[in-house]
């Protein structure tokens, strides 16, 4: 992937690296063929960047079509990917339910992973503790990832929350969870 933009001497690491890398991982996890994966990436980008409801609707319709093709493909040729495992689950999900689960997975994991990669790259390339003198920083990548997760998390406003006391919500008991 880096070879595709490396010779230009500059890159938008979000759109040319973090986004495509995240999608490649997701489509691999889904067991998705390359052509469908490329369409999924384009559709997700169009949905996120759409200036009007019509454009977002068209991209959403194509995204739905791609995922339905994937489900149809996996019904005939199951594999080890997430799509096949969702279909094989004892809950016996319908094709619509599998498509909806894949959309949710793309939405919650795609953006978060892109932002984690981008935030970590920004830190690795700009912070002297990590970037050093361009020949290598003094702190490892793992430390940069830890710092990003604490100081600049990819989904700061959607973090997991745990009840600090017992709660009854709409007839459901949520026990107190002591995470810290």
Coordinates of C-alpha atoms in Angstrom, one line a residue:
X1 CA 0.0 0.0 0.0
X2 CA 2.8 2.4 0.9
X3 CA 4.4 1.8 -2.5
X4 CA 1.3 3.2 -4.1
X5 CA 1.9 6.7 -2.7
X6 CA 5.5 6.6 -1.5
X7 CA 7.1 7.9 -4.7
X8 CA 5.0 11.1 -4.5
X9 CA 6.9 12.3 -1.5
X10 CA 3.7 13.1 0.4
X11 CA 0.5 11.4 1.5
X12 CA -2.8 11.9 3.2
X13 CA -2.3 9.1 5.7
X14 CA -6.0 8.9 6.6
X15 CA -7.3 8.5 3.1
X16 CA -4.4 6.8 1.5
X17 CA -3.3 4.5 4.3
X18 CA -5.4 4.2 7.5
X19 CA -8.8 4.0 5.6
X20 CA -7.7 1.5 3.0
X21 CA -5.8 -0.6 5.5
X22 CA -8.8 -0.7 7.8
X23 CA -11.1 -1.7 4.9
X24 CA -8.7 -4.4 3.8
X25 CA -8.7 -5.9 7.3
X26 CA -12.5 -5.7 7.6
X27 CA -13.1 -7.2 4.1
X28 CA -10.6 -10.0 4.9
X29 CA -12.4 -10.7 8.2
X30 CA -15.8 -10.7 6.3
X31 CA -14.4 -13.1 3.7
X32 CA -15.1 -10.5 1.0
X33 CA -13.7 -10.7 -2.5
X34 CA -11.6 -7.7 -3.6
X35 CA -14.1 -6.2 -6.0
X36 CA -16.8 -6.1 -3.4
X37 CA -14.3 -4.7 -0.9
X38 CA -13.4 -1.8 -3.2
X39 CA -17.1 -1.0 -3.6
X40 CA -17.7 -1.1 0.1
X41 CA -14.8 1.3 0.7
X42 CA -16.2 3.7 -1.9
X43 CA -19.7 3.4 -0.5
X44 CA -18.6 4.1 3.1
X45 CA -16.6 7.1 1.9
X46 CA -19.6 8.5 -0.1
X47 CA -22.0 8.0 2.9
X48 CA -19.6 9.8 5.2
X49 CA -18.9 12.7 2.8
X50 CA -22.3 13.0 1.2
X51 CA -23.5 16.6 0.9
X52 CA -27.1 15.6 0.5
X53 CA -29.5 12.8 1.4
X54 CA -29.7 11.6 -2.2
X55 CA -26.0 10.9 -2.6
X56 CA -25.9 9.2 0.8
X57 CA -29.0 7.1 -0.1
X58 CA -27.4 6.0 -3.4
X59 CA -24.2 4.9 -1.6
X60 CA -26.2 3.2 1.1
X61 CA -28.2 1.3 -1.5
X62 CA -25.0 0.1 -3.2
X63 CA -23.5 -0.8 0.2
X64 CA -26.6 -2.9 0.9
X65 CA -26.4 -4.5 -2.5
X66 CA -22.7 -5.4 -2.0
X67 CA -23.3 -6.9 1.4
X68 CA -26.3 -8.9 0.1
X69 CA -24.0 -10.2 -2.7
X70 CA -21.5 -11.2 -0.1
X71 CA -24.1 -13.0 2.0
X72 CA -25.4 -14.8 -1.1
X73 CA -21.8 -15.8 -2.0
X74 CA -21.1 -17.1 1.5
X75 CA -24.4 -19.1 1.6
X76 CA -23.1 -21.0 -1.4
X77 CA -19.5 -21.2 -0.4
X78 CA -19.1 -20.7 3.4
X79 CA -15.6 -19.9 4.7
X80 CA -14.0 -19.1 8.0
X81 CA -14.8 -15.4 7.9
X82 CA -17.2 -13.3 10.1
X83 CA -20.0 -13.5 7.4
X84 CA -20.0 -17.3 7.3
X85 CA -19.8 -17.5 11.1
X86 CA -22.7 -15.2 11.5
X87 CA -24.8 -17.3 9.1
X88 CA -23.7 -20.5 10.9
X89 CA -24.6 -19.2 14.4
X90 CA -27.3 -21.0 16.3
X91 CA -29.5 -17.8 16.2
X92 CA -30.1 -18.6 12.6
X93 CA -29.9 -15.1 11.4
X94 CA -31.8 -14.2 8.2
X95 CA -29.9 -12.6 5.3
X96 CA -31.3 -9.2 6.3
X97 CA -30.0 -9.7 9.9
X98 CA -26.5 -10.7 8.7
X99 CA -26.4 -7.7 6.4
X100 CA -27.4 -5.4 9.3
X101 CA -24.7 -7.0 11.6
X102 CA -22.0 -6.4 8.9
X103 CA -23.1 -2.8 8.6
X104 CA -22.8 -2.3 12.3
X105 CA -19.4 -4.0 12.4
X106 CA -18.2 -1.7 9.6
X107 CA -19.6 1.4 11.3
X108 CA -18.2 0.8 14.8
X109 CA -14.9 -0.7 13.9
X110 CA -14.0 1.0 10.6
X111 CA -14.0 4.6 11.9
X112 CA -12.4 3.7 15.2
X113 CA -9.5 1.8 13.6
X114 CA -8.9 4.5 11.0
X115 CA -8.7 7.1 13.7
X116 CA -6.5 4.9 16.0
X117 CA -4.0 4.4 13.1
X118 CA -4.1 8.1 12.1
X119 CA -3.6 9.3 15.7
X120 CA -0.8 6.9 16.3
X121 CA 0.9 7.9 13.0
X122 CA 0.6 11.6 13.9
X123 CA 2.3 10.9 17.2
X124 CA 5.0 8.7 15.7
X125 CA 5.9 11.2 13.0
X126 CA 5.7 14.4 15.1
X127 CA 6.5 13.7 18.7
X128 CA 10.3 13.7 19.4
X129 CA 9.8 10.9 22.0
X130 CA 8.7 8.6 19.2
X131 CA 10.1 10.2 16.0
X132 CA 13.5 10.9 17.3
X133 CA 15.9 12.0 14.6
X134 CA 14.0 10.3 11.8
X135 CA 16.2 7.2 12.1
X136 CA 14.3 5.9 15.0
X137 CA 12.6 7.2 18.1
X138 CA 13.5 6.1 21.6
X139 CA 10.0 4.8 22.5
X140 CA 8.4 1.8 20.9
X141 CA 5.2 1.9 18.8
X142 CA 3.3 0.1 21.6
X143 CA 3.9 3.1 23.8
X144 CA 2.6 5.4 21.1
X145 CA -0.6 3.3 20.9
X146 CA -1.0 3.3 24.6
X147 CA -0.6 7.1 24.7
X148 CA -3.1 7.6 21.9
X149 CA -5.7 5.4 23.6
X150 CA -5.3 7.4 26.8
X151 CA -4.8 10.9 25.5
X152 CA -6.4 11.0 22.1
X153 CA -8.7 8.0 21.8
X154 CA -10.2 7.3 18.4
X155 CA -13.8 7.3 19.7
X156 CA -13.6 9.6 22.7
X157 CA -17.3 10.4 22.8
X158 CA -18.5 6.8 22.4
X159 CA -16.4 5.0 25.0
X160 CA -17.8 2.0 26.8
X161 CA -19.5 2.9 30.1
X162 CA -20.1 0.6 33.0
X163 CA -22.8 1.2 35.8
X164 CA -21.1 2.4 39.0
X165 CA -24.1 1.3 40.9
X166 CA -27.0 -1.2 40.3
X167 CA -29.5 0.1 37.8
X168 CA -32.9 -1.2 36.7
X169 CA -33.6 0.1 33.2
X170 CA -36.8 -0.8 31.4
X171 CA -37.1 -4.0 33.4
X172 CA -33.5 -5.0 32.9
X173 CA -31.1 -5.4 35.8
X174 CA -27.7 -3.9 35.2
X175 CA -25.3 -4.9 38.0
X176 CA -22.6 -2.5 39.4
X177 CA -19.3 -3.1 37.6
X178 CA -16.0 -2.2 39.3
X179 CA -13.6 -1.7 36.4
X180 CA -11.0 0.4 38.1

